């Protein structure tokens, strides 16, 4: 049995940062990763980096070859190749940094708990080794949820967000089951490459957590890209055909049956914490009803010297929260122990559609339900000169301000450069600044940021 100061299960973003920090403090660290294709975690290999790379490529394809499917399909194949090279480069860099550190040992294999301080590693050639650690950190991420649709296991045309990214042939007709962030991102991405996309949502309300004006604006943008959105979908079964596949479903509102043909079906019905096979009960680690590991504000599990970080602890699954998990843990281990998961609120999120949608804080509907006295301002993206110069005039900007305090309660930016501009609003909210700070701030010109001047001028 080998002894370590820390065992990290999973080579994800938070885990690799923590490994380097601990090793630099002269801790002896073991990292366990079950797949050499996942060095660096989901973001590098199957999430943020490959998807955002292809989203950018799809925008180029649309500009260059709109309505020319053959050219777009060739561009797509080249784009996937470029994406693969980038992912391989980043994966190798992650591997090199870890392997080069004398205080870090990387184990390729699957991990499971034997007790609260002992982990068994089974290598790919079935060899077993026991590792004992003073502190153990679970960083195994999340995996796609597969819905109960008859025939998906046997089909050659069913993909998850992870496996579709590996396909070098562009599907002419793409069906997407699930209209959440992943579904919408893939819809606009593949529509940009030239696929005929149908987005299928089980609920009767598109973007249920967003205000209706924002949802309607997104629907209009999707339709302009040729994306068809169908609501109230209850998927029943699918089967492969000579020309692709056929999905059967009923309408939740009236039970009407439908048959929909496609070349590929993307399952975008959510992700769940990846805890399968960890044998958590042997370590006294509890999970919640959704299977995510239960943690306190400092990310400790029900076994205090076992921690969980990143997607495996449930909640919002964003790469930047995994990075902040690392900060919280290091603060607890070596700092003043004041950092916790609550003090990082509010946290923005982005859906990388075309245009992208960024949001932080409360929505107008939520604020009204809670009885707040609010002021609301909206600004068409087309009113901002920079949107004109970029030839991206779709979308709108919206902000909710507390009428009594002048503090920003929430903001949605559905426009080009929204992922960057939302950070300015987040900074103002985090520091409890009056809205007039952004109203009167001197931004560079032309920029999308200066749209905030006009957005807040209404108050």
CSV table of C-alpha atoms in Angstrom, one decimal:
chain,number,residue,atom,x,y,z
A,1,UNK,CA,0.0,0.0,0.0
A,2,UNK,CA,1.4,3.4,-1.0
A,3,UNK,CA,1.0,6.4,1.2
A,4,UNK,CA,0.1,9.9,0.0
A,5,UNK,CA,-0.8,13.2,1.6
A,6,UNK,CA,-3.6,13.7,-1.0
A,7,UNK,CA,-5.4,11.4,-3.4
A,8,UNK,CA,-7.3,13.1,-6.2
A,9,UNK,CA,-9.8,11.0,-8.1
A,10,UNK,CA,-10.3,12.6,-11.5
A,11,UNK,CA,-8.0,14.7,-13.7
A,12,UNK,CA,-10.4,17.6,-14.1
A,13,UNK,CA,-9.9,21.3,-14.0
A,14,UNK,CA,-10.2,21.8,-10.2
A,15,UNK,CA,-8.3,18.6,-9.5
A,16,UNK,CA,-5.3,19.4,-11.6
A,17,UNK,CA,-5.0,22.9,-10.1
A,18,UNK,CA,-5.3,21.5,-6.6
A,19,UNK,CA,-2.7,18.8,-7.4
A,20,UNK,CA,-0.2,21.4,-8.5
A,21,UNK,CA,-0.9,23.7,-5.5
A,22,UNK,CA,-0.5,20.8,-3.0
A,23,UNK,CA,2.6,19.4,-4.8
A,24,UNK,CA,4.2,22.9,-4.7
A,25,UNK,CA,3.7,22.9,-0.9
A,26,UNK,CA,5.6,19.6,-0.8
A,27,UNK,CA,2.6,17.3,-0.4
A,28,UNK,CA,2.9,13.9,-2.0
A,29,UNK,CA,-0.1,13.7,-4.4
A,30,UNK,CA,-1.7,10.8,-6.4
A,31,UNK,CA,-4.0,11.6,-9.3
A,32,UNK,CA,-6.2,8.8,-10.6
A,33,UNK,CA,-7.7,9.0,-14.1
A,34,UNK,CA,-9.7,6.3,-15.8
A,35,UNK,CA,-9.1,7.5,-19.4
A,36,UNK,CA,-6.0,8.9,-21.1
A,37,UNK,CA,-8.4,10.7,-23.4
A,38,UNK,CA,-9.7,12.8,-20.4
A,39,UNK,CA,-6.5,14.3,-19.1
A,40,UNK,CA,-7.5,17.8,-18.1
A,41,UNK,CA,-11.2,17.0,-17.6
A,42,UNK,CA,-14.4,17.4,-19.5
A,43,UNK,CA,-13.9,21.1,-20.4
A,44,UNK,CA,-10.7,20.4,-22.4
A,45,UNK,CA,-11.7,17.2,-24.0
A,46,UNK,CA,-15.5,17.0,-24.5
A,47,UNK,CA,-17.0,20.3,-23.2
A,48,UNK,CA,-16.1,24.0,-23.3
A,49,UNK,CA,-13.0,23.9,-25.5
A,50,UNK,CA,-14.2,21.7,-28.4
A,51,UNK,CA,-17.7,23.0,-28.4
A,52,UNK,CA,-16.8,26.7,-28.4
A,53,UNK,CA,-14.1,26.0,-31.0
A,54,UNK,CA,-16.7,24.4,-33.3
A,55,UNK,CA,-19.3,27.2,-32.6
A,56,UNK,CA,-16.7,29.7,-33.8
A,57,UNK,CA,-16.0,27.6,-36.8
A,58,UNK,CA,-19.7,27.2,-37.6
A,59,UNK,CA,-20.1,31.0,-37.7
A,60,UNK,CA,-17.3,31.2,-40.2
A,61,UNK,CA,-18.9,28.4,-42.3
A,62,UNK,CA,-22.2,30.3,-42.3
A,63,UNK,CA,-20.5,33.6,-43.4
A,64,UNK,CA,-18.6,31.9,-46.2
A,65,UNK,CA,-21.0,29.2,-47.5
A,66,UNK,CA,-24.5,30.0,-46.5
A,67,UNK,CA,-27.0,27.8,-48.4
A,68,UNK,CA,-24.2,25.8,-49.9
A,69,UNK,CA,-24.5,22.5,-48.0
A,70,UNK,CA,-21.7,20.6,-49.8
A,71,UNK,CA,-19.2,23.4,-49.0
A,72,UNK,CA,-20.4,23.7,-45.4
A,73,UNK,CA,-20.1,19.9,-45.0
A,74,UNK,CA,-16.5,20.0,-46.2
A,75,UNK,CA,-15.8,22.9,-43.9
A,76,UNK,CA,-17.3,21.0,-41.0
A,77,UNK,CA,-14.9,18.0,-41.6
A,78,UNK,CA,-11.9,20.3,-41.6
A,79,UNK,CA,-13.2,22.1,-38.5
A,80,UNK,CA,-13.5,18.9,-36.6
A,81,UNK,CA,-9.9,18.1,-37.6
A,82,UNK,CA,-8.7,21.5,-36.3
A,83,UNK,CA,-10.7,21.0,-33.1
A,84,UNK,CA,-9.1,17.6,-32.6
A,85,UNK,CA,-5.6,19.0,-33.0
A,86,UNK,CA,-6.4,21.7,-30.4
A,87,UNK,CA,-7.8,19.3,-27.9
A,88,UNK,CA,-4.9,16.9,-28.3
A,89,UNK,CA,-2.5,19.8,-27.8
A,90,UNK,CA,-4.2,20.9,-24.6
A,91,UNK,CA,-4.6,17.4,-23.3
A,92,UNK,CA,-0.9,16.6,-23.8
A,93,UNK,CA,0.1,19.9,-22.1
A,94,UNK,CA,-2.0,18.9,-19.1
A,95,UNK,CA,-0.4,15.5,-19.0
A,96,UNK,CA,3.1,17.0,-19.3
A,97,UNK,CA,2.6,19.4,-16.4
A,98,UNK,CA,1.4,16.7,-14.1
A,99,UNK,CA,4.0,14.1,-15.1
A,100,UNK,CA,6.9,16.5,-14.8
A,101,UNK,CA,6.2,17.4,-11.1
A,102,UNK,CA,8.2,15.1,-8.8
A,103,UNK,CA,5.6,15.2,-6.0
A,104,UNK,CA,2.7,14.0,-8.3
A,105,UNK,CA,2.1,10.4,-9.3
A,106,UNK,CA,-0.5,9.7,-12.1
A,107,UNK,CA,-2.4,6.4,-12.0
A,108,UNK,CA,-4.3,5.3,-15.1
A,109,UNK,CA,-7.3,3.2,-14.0
A,110,UNK,CA,-10.6,3.2,-12.1
A,111,UNK,CA,-10.9,4.1,-8.5
A,112,UNK,CA,-13.1,2.9,-5.7
A,113,UNK,CA,-13.1,3.4,-2.0
A,114,UNK,CA,-12.1,0.6,0.3
A,115,UNK,CA,-12.5,2.8,3.4
A,116,UNK,CA,-12.5,6.5,4.2
A,117,UNK,CA,-8.8,6.8,3.7
A,118,UNK,CA,-8.0,4.0,1.3
A,119,UNK,CA,-8.7,3.8,-2.5
A,120,UNK,CA,-8.3,0.9,-4.8
A,121,UNK,CA,-7.0,1.5,-8.3
A,122,UNK,CA,-7.6,-1.1,-11.0
A,123,UNK,CA,-5.4,-0.4,-14.1
A,124,UNK,CA,-6.5,-1.2,-17.6
A,125,UNK,CA,-4.6,-4.5,-17.5
A,126,UNK,CA,-6.6,-5.4,-14.4
A,127,UNK,CA,-3.7,-4.9,-11.9
A,128,UNK,CA,-4.8,-3.6,-8.5
A,129,UNK,CA,-3.0,-1.3,-6.1
A,130,UNK,CA,-4.1,0.3,-2.8
A,131,UNK,CA,-3.4,3.9,-2.0
A,132,UNK,CA,-3.8,5.5,1.4
A,133,UNK,CA,-4.3,9.3,1.7
A,134,UNK,CA,-4.6,11.8,4.5
A,135,UNK,CA,-7.0,13.8,2.4
A,136,UNK,CA,-9.0,12.5,-0.6
A,137,UNK,CA,-10.6,14.8,-3.3
A,138,UNK,CA,-13.3,13.5,-5.6
A,139,UNK,CA,-13.2,15.2,-9.0
A,140,UNK,CA,-14.9,12.7,-11.3
A,141,UNK,CA,-17.2,15.2,-13.1
A,142,UNK,CA,-20.5,14.4,-14.7
A,143,UNK,CA,-21.9,12.2,-17.6
A,144,UNK,CA,-24.8,12.6,-20.0
A,145,UNK,CA,-28.2,11.4,-18.9
A,146,UNK,CA,-29.7,8.9,-21.3
A,147,UNK,CA,-33.5,9.2,-21.5
A,148,UNK,CA,-35.8,6.1,-21.5
A,149,UNK,CA,-36.4,6.0,-25.2
A,150,UNK,CA,-36.8,2.6,-26.8
A,151,UNK,CA,-34.2,1.8,-29.4
A,152,UNK,CA,-31.5,4.3,-28.5
A,153,UNK,CA,-29.0,1.6,-27.3
A,154,UNK,CA,-29.1,-0.3,-30.5
A,155,UNK,CA,-29.0,2.7,-32.9
A,156,UNK,CA,-26.0,3.7,-34.9
A,157,UNK,CA,-27.3,7.3,-35.2
A,158,UNK,CA,-27.7,8.3,-31.5
A,159,UNK,CA,-25.1,10.5,-29.9
A,160,UNK,CA,-24.5,12.5,-26.8
A,161,UNK,CA,-22.8,15.9,-26.7
A,162,UNK,CA,-19.5,14.1,-26.2
A,163,UNK,CA,-19.8,11.5,-29.0
A,164,UNK,CA,-21.3,13.8,-31.6
A,165,UNK,CA,-18.2,16.0,-31.4
A,166,UNK,CA,-16.1,13.1,-32.7
A,167,UNK,CA,-18.1,12.6,-35.9
A,168,UNK,CA,-16.3,14.0,-39.0
A,169,UNK,CA,-19.3,13.7,-41.2
A,170,UNK,CA,-21.9,16.5,-41.0
A,171,UNK,CA,-25.5,15.2,-40.4
A,172,UNK,CA,-27.8,16.6,-43.0
A,173,UNK,CA,-30.8,16.4,-40.6
A,174,UNK,CA,-30.1,16.6,-36.9
A,175,UNK,CA,-32.7,16.0,-34.3
A,176,UNK,CA,-31.9,17.3,-30.8
A,177,UNK,CA,-33.8,15.9,-27.8
A,178,UNK,CA,-33.6,18.6,-25.1
A,179,UNK,CA,-33.7,22.4,-25.5
A,180,UNK,CA,-31.5,23.4,-22.5
A,181,UNK,CA,-28.1,25.1,-22.8
A,182,UNK,CA,-26.4,22.1,-24.5
A,183,UNK,CA,-29.3,21.5,-26.9
A,184,UNK,CA,-29.5,25.2,-28.0
A,185,UNK,CA,-25.7,25.5,-28.4
A,186,UNK,CA,-25.5,22.4,-30.6
A,187,UNK,CA,-28.6,23.5,-32.5
A,188,UNK,CA,-27.0,26.8,-33.6
A,189,UNK,CA,-23.7,25.2,-34.1
A,190,UNK,CA,-24.9,22.6,-36.5
A,191,UNK,CA,-27.3,25.0,-38.2
A,192,UNK,CA,-24.4,27.2,-38.9
A,193,UNK,CA,-22.6,24.3,-40.6
A,194,UNK,CA,-25.7,23.7,-42.7
A,195,UNK,CA,-27.6,20.9,-40.9
A,196,UNK,CA,-31.4,21.0,-40.9
A,197,UNK,CA,-32.0,21.1,-37.1
A,198,UNK,CA,-35.1,20.2,-35.2
A,199,UNK,CA,-35.0,21.0,-31.5
A,200,UNK,CA,-37.4,19.0,-29.3
A,201,UNK,CA,-38.4,20.0,-25.8
A,202,UNK,CA,-40.6,18.0,-23.4
A,203,UNK,CA,-42.0,21.1,-21.6
A,204,UNK,CA,-44.7,23.4,-22.9
A,205,UNK,CA,-42.6,26.5,-22.1
A,206,UNK,CA,-39.5,27.3,-24.1
A,207,UNK,CA,-36.6,28.5,-21.8
A,208,UNK,CA,-38.8,28.1,-18.7
A,209,UNK,CA,-36.4,29.9,-16.4
A,210,UNK,CA,-36.1,33.0,-18.6
A,211,UNK,CA,-38.4,36.0,-19.0
A,212,UNK,CA,-40.8,35.7,-21.9
A,213,UNK,CA,-39.3,38.6,-23.8
A,214,UNK,CA,-35.9,37.0,-23.7
A,215,UNK,CA,-37.3,33.5,-24.7
A,216,UNK,CA,-39.2,35.0,-27.6
A,217,UNK,CA,-36.1,36.9,-28.8
A,218,UNK,CA,-34.2,33.6,-28.7
A,219,UNK,CA,-36.9,31.8,-30.6
A,220,UNK,CA,-36.8,34.4,-33.3
A,221,UNK,CA,-33.0,34.1,-33.6
A,222,UNK,CA,-33.3,30.3,-33.8
A,223,UNK,CA,-36.0,30.5,-36.5
A,224,UNK,CA,-33.9,32.9,-38.5
A,225,UNK,CA,-31.2,30.2,-38.6
A,226,UNK,CA,-33.7,27.7,-39.9
A,227,UNK,CA,-34.0,25.8,-36.6
A,228,UNK,CA,-37.4,24.3,-35.9
A,229,UNK,CA,-38.5,24.2,-32.3
A,230,UNK,CA,-41.2,21.7,-31.1
A,231,UNK,CA,-42.6,21.7,-27.6
A,232,UNK,CA,-44.6,19.1,-25.5
A,233,UNK,CA,-42.5,16.3,-27.0
A,234,UNK,CA,-42.7,12.9,-25.3
A,235,UNK,CA,-40.2,10.7,-27.0
A,236,UNK,CA,-41.2,7.1,-27.2
A,237,UNK,CA,-38.9,5.1,-29.5
A,238,UNK,CA,-36.5,5.3,-32.4
A,239,UNK,CA,-35.2,2.9,-35.0
A,240,UNK,CA,-32.6,3.0,-37.7
A,241,UNK,CA,-33.6,3.1,-41.4
A,242,UNK,CA,-31.8,2.8,-44.7
A,243,UNK,CA,-31.5,6.5,-44.9
A,244,UNK,CA,-30.9,7.4,-41.2
A,245,UNK,CA,-33.3,7.0,-38.3
A,246,UNK,CA,-36.9,7.7,-37.3
A,247,UNK,CA,-38.0,9.1,-34.0
A,248,UNK,CA,-41.6,8.5,-32.7
A,249,UNK,CA,-43.1,10.8,-30.1
A,250,UNK,CA,-46.4,12.0,-28.9
A,251,UNK,CA,-47.6,15.5,-28.1
A,252,UNK,CA,-47.9,15.9,-24.3
A,253,UNK,CA,-50.8,18.3,-24.7
A,254,UNK,CA,-53.1,16.1,-26.7
A,255,UNK,CA,-51.4,12.7,-27.3
A,256,UNK,CA,-51.1,13.2,-31.1
A,257,UNK,CA,-48.4,10.8,-32.4
A,258,UNK,CA,-45.6,12.0,-34.7
A,259,UNK,CA,-42.8,10.4,-36.7
A,260,UNK,CA,-39.7,12.5,-37.4
A,261,UNK,CA,-36.9,11.4,-39.7
A,262,UNK,CA,-33.2,12.4,-39.3
A,263,UNK,CA,-29.6,11.4,-39.9
A,264,UNK,CA,-28.6,11.8,-36.3
A,265,UNK,CA,-30.3,12.1,-32.9
A,266,UNK,CA,-28.5,14.1,-30.2
A,267,UNK,CA,-29.5,13.4,-26.6
A,268,UNK,CA,-29.2,16.7,-24.7
A,269,UNK,CA,-31.4,15.8,-21.7
A,270,UNK,CA,-29.0,16.8,-19.0
A,271,UNK,CA,-26.0,15.5,-17.1
A,272,UNK,CA,-25.6,13.7,-13.8
A,273,UNK,CA,-22.8,13.4,-11.3
A,274,UNK,CA,-20.4,10.6,-12.2
A,275,UNK,CA,-20.2,8.4,-9.0
A,276,UNK,CA,-20.7,5.0,-10.5
A,277,UNK,CA,-18.3,2.4,-9.2
A,278,UNK,CA,-16.7,4.7,-6.5
A,279,UNK,CA,-18.2,2.6,-3.7
A,280,UNK,CA,-18.9,5.8,-1.7
A,281,UNK,CA,-20.7,4.0,1.1
A,282,UNK,CA,-17.5,2.3,2.1
A,283,UNK,CA,-16.1,5.8,2.8
A,284,UNK,CA,-19.2,7.1,4.5
A,285,UNK,CA,-19.8,9.6,1.7
A,286,UNK,CA,-23.5,10.5,1.1
A,287,UNK,CA,-25.2,11.5,-2.1
A,288,UNK,CA,-28.4,13.4,-2.7
A,289,UNK,CA,-31.6,12.3,-4.6
A,290,UNK,CA,-30.0,13.2,-7.9
A,291,UNK,CA,-26.9,11.1,-7.1
A,292,UNK,CA,-24.6,14.1,-6.5
A,293,UNK,CA,-22.2,14.1,-3.6
A,294,UNK,CA,-23.4,16.0,-0.6
A,295,UNK,CA,-20.9,18.7,0.6
A,296,UNK,CA,-20.9,21.6,3.1
A,297,UNK,CA,-20.0,25.1,2.2
A,298,UNK,CA,-16.3,24.3,2.2
A,299,UNK,CA,-16.8,21.3,-0.1
A,300,UNK,CA,-16.3,18.6,2.6
A,301,UNK,CA,-18.4,15.5,2.3
A,302,UNK,CA,-20.0,13.6,5.2
A,303,UNK,CA,-16.5,12.2,5.8
A,304,UNK,CA,-14.6,15.5,6.7
A,305,UNK,CA,-11.3,14.6,5.1
A,306,UNK,CA,-13.0,13.6,1.9
A,307,UNK,CA,-13.9,16.5,-0.4
A,308,UNK,CA,-15.9,16.8,-3.6
A,309,UNK,CA,-15.3,19.4,-6.3
A,310,UNK,CA,-16.6,20.3,-9.7
A,311,UNK,CA,-19.6,18.7,-11.4
A,312,UNK,CA,-19.7,15.6,-9.1
A,313,UNK,CA,-21.1,17.7,-6.3
A,314,UNK,CA,-24.1,18.7,-8.3
A,315,UNK,CA,-25.6,22.1,-8.8
A,316,UNK,CA,-24.6,24.4,-11.6
A,317,UNK,CA,-22.0,22.6,-13.8
A,318,UNK,CA,-19.6,25.3,-15.0
A,319,UNK,CA,-15.8,25.0,-15.4
A,320,UNK,CA,-15.3,28.3,-13.7
A,321,UNK,CA,-17.0,27.0,-10.6
A,322,UNK,CA,-14.6,24.1,-10.5
A,323,UNK,CA,-11.8,26.6,-10.5
A,324,UNK,CA,-13.5,28.4,-7.6
A,325,UNK,CA,-13.9,25.1,-5.8
A,326,UNK,CA,-10.1,24.8,-5.9
A,327,UNK,CA,-9.9,28.3,-4.4
A,328,UNK,CA,-12.3,27.5,-1.6
A,329,UNK,CA,-10.5,24.3,-0.7
A,330,UNK,CA,-7.0,25.9,-0.7
A,331,UNK,CA,-8.4,28.7,1.5
A,332,UNK,CA,-9.7,26.2,3.9
A,333,UNK,CA,-6.5,24.2,4.0
A,334,UNK,CA,-4.0,27.1,4.1
A,335,UNK,CA,-5.9,30.4,4.4
A,336,UNK,CA,-8.3,32.1,6.8
A,337,UNK,CA,-11.1,29.5,6.1
A,338,UNK,CA,-13.5,32.4,5.2
A,339,UNK,CA,-14.3,31.3,1.6
A,340,UNK,CA,-17.3,29.2,0.9
A,341,UNK,CA,-19.8,28.3,-1.9
A,342,UNK,CA,-22.3,31.0,-0.8
A,343,UNK,CA,-19.9,34.0,-0.9
A,344,UNK,CA,-19.3,33.6,-4.6
A,345,UNK,CA,-22.8,34.5,-5.5
A,346,UNK,CA,-24.1,35.9,-7.8
A,347,UNK,CA,-22.5,33.8,-10.6
A,348,UNK,CA,-23.2,34.5,-14.3
A,349,UNK,CA,-23.8,31.9,-16.9
A,350,UNK,CA,-23.6,31.9,-20.7
A,351,UNK,CA,-25.3,29.9,-23.4
A,352,UNK,CA,-23.1,30.1,-26.5
A,353,UNK,CA,-25.8,30.3,-29.1
A,354,UNK,CA,-25.6,32.8,-32.0
A,355,UNK,CA,-25.9,35.4,-30.6
A,356,UNK,CA,-24.9,34.2,-27.2
A,357,UNK,CA,-27.0,34.7,-24.1
A,358,UNK,CA,-25.5,35.7,-20.8
A,359,UNK,CA,-27.4,36.1,-17.5
A,360,UNK,CA,-26.7,36.9,-13.9
A,361,UNK,CA,-29.0,37.4,-10.9
A,362,UNK,CA,-32.8,37.4,-10.8
A,363,UNK,CA,-35.2,37.7,-13.7
A,364,UNK,CA,-38.1,40.2,-14.0
A,365,UNK,CA,-40.6,37.4,-13.3
A,366,UNK,CA,-38.8,36.2,-10.2
A,367,UNK,CA,-38.4,39.7,-8.8
A,368,UNK,CA,-42.2,40.4,-9.3
A,369,UNK,CA,-43.1,37.2,-7.6
A,370,UNK,CA,-41.0,38.0,-4.6
A,371,UNK,CA,-42.7,41.4,-4.3
A,372,UNK,CA,-39.7,43.7,-5.1
A,373,UNK,CA,-40.2,47.2,-6.3
A,374,UNK,CA,-38.2,47.2,-9.6
A,375,UNK,CA,-37.3,49.2,-12.6
A,376,UNK,CA,-36.7,47.4,-15.9
A,377,UNK,CA,-34.7,48.6,-19.0
A,378,UNK,CA,-34.4,47.0,-22.4
A,379,UNK,CA,-32.2,47.9,-25.3
A,380,UNK,CA,-32.2,46.3,-28.7
A,381,UNK,CA,-28.7,45.0,-29.7
A,382,UNK,CA,-29.1,46.8,-33.0
A,383,UNK,CA,-29.0,50.1,-31.1
A,384,UNK,CA,-25.3,49.6,-30.3
A,385,UNK,CA,-22.9,50.8,-33.0
A,386,UNK,CA,-20.5,48.0,-32.4
A,387,UNK,CA,-23.2,45.4,-33.2
A,388,UNK,CA,-23.6,47.2,-36.5
A,389,UNK,CA,-19.9,47.1,-37.3
A,390,UNK,CA,-19.8,43.4,-36.5
A,391,UNK,CA,-23.0,42.8,-38.5
A,392,UNK,CA,-24.6,41.0,-35.5
A,393,UNK,CA,-27.7,43.0,-34.7
A,394,UNK,CA,-29.9,40.2,-33.3
A,395,UNK,CA,-30.9,40.2,-29.7
A,396,UNK,CA,-31.5,42.5,-26.8
A,397,UNK,CA,-30.1,43.7,-23.5
A,398,UNK,CA,-32.2,43.7,-20.3
A,399,UNK,CA,-31.6,44.8,-16.7
A,400,UNK,CA,-33.6,44.8,-13.5
A,401,UNK,CA,-32.8,47.4,-10.8
A,402,UNK,CA,-34.1,47.7,-7.3
A,403,UNK,CA,-36.2,50.9,-7.4
A,404,UNK,CA,-35.4,51.8,-3.8
A,405,UNK,CA,-31.7,51.1,-3.6
A,406,UNK,CA,-30.5,51.5,-7.2
A,407,UNK,CA,-28.7,48.1,-7.0
A,408,UNK,CA,-28.7,45.8,-9.9
A,409,UNK,CA,-30.8,42.7,-9.3
A,410,UNK,CA,-30.4,40.9,-12.5
A,411,UNK,CA,-29.2,41.3,-16.1
A,412,UNK,CA,-29.6,39.3,-19.4
A,413,UNK,CA,-27.5,40.1,-22.4
A,414,UNK,CA,-28.6,38.4,-25.6
A,415,UNK,CA,-26.2,39.8,-28.0
A,416,UNK,CA,-22.8,39.5,-29.6
A,417,UNK,CA,-19.9,39.7,-27.1
A,418,UNK,CA,-22.4,39.0,-24.2
A,419,UNK,CA,-19.9,36.5,-22.5
A,420,UNK,CA,-17.4,39.3,-22.1
A,421,UNK,CA,-19.8,42.2,-21.2
A,422,UNK,CA,-21.7,40.2,-18.5
A,423,UNK,CA,-18.5,40.2,-16.5
A,424,UNK,CA,-18.7,43.9,-16.0
A,425,UNK,CA,-22.2,43.7,-14.7
A,426,UNK,CA,-21.1,40.8,-12.4
A,427,UNK,CA,-18.3,42.9,-11.1
A,428,UNK,CA,-20.7,45.7,-10.3
A,429,UNK,CA,-23.2,43.4,-8.6
A,430,UNK,CA,-20.5,41.6,-6.6
A,431,UNK,CA,-19.3,44.9,-5.2
A,432,UNK,CA,-22.8,46.2,-4.5
A,433,UNK,CA,-22.3,49.2,-6.8
A,434,UNK,CA,-25.1,51.6,-7.7
A,435,UNK,CA,-26.4,51.2,-11.3
A,436,UNK,CA,-25.1,54.7,-12.1
A,437,UNK,CA,-21.6,53.5,-12.1
A,438,UNK,CA,-22.2,51.6,-15.3
A,439,UNK,CA,-24.5,54.3,-16.7
A,440,UNK,CA,-21.7,56.9,-16.4
A,441,UNK,CA,-18.6,54.7,-17.0
A,442,UNK,CA,-16.4,55.6,-19.9
A,443,UNK,CA,-16.1,52.6,-22.2
A,444,UNK,CA,-14.0,52.3,-25.3
A,445,UNK,CA,-15.7,53.0,-28.6
A,446,UNK,CA,-16.9,51.2,-30.6
A,447,UNK,CA,-17.6,48.3,-28.1
A,448,UNK,CA,-20.5,46.3,-27.0
A,449,UNK,CA,-19.7,47.3,-23.4
A,450,UNK,CA,-20.7,50.9,-24.1
A,451,UNK,CA,-24.2,49.6,-24.6
A,452,UNK,CA,-24.4,49.5,-20.8
A,453,UNK,CA,-24.4,53.3,-20.8
A,454,UNK,CA,-27.7,53.4,-22.7
A,455,UNK,CA,-29.1,50.4,-21.0
A,456,UNK,CA,-28.9,52.1,-17.6
A,457,UNK,CA,-29.7,55.5,-18.9
A,458,UNK,CA,-33.4,54.7,-18.7
A,459,UNK,CA,-33.4,55.0,-14.8
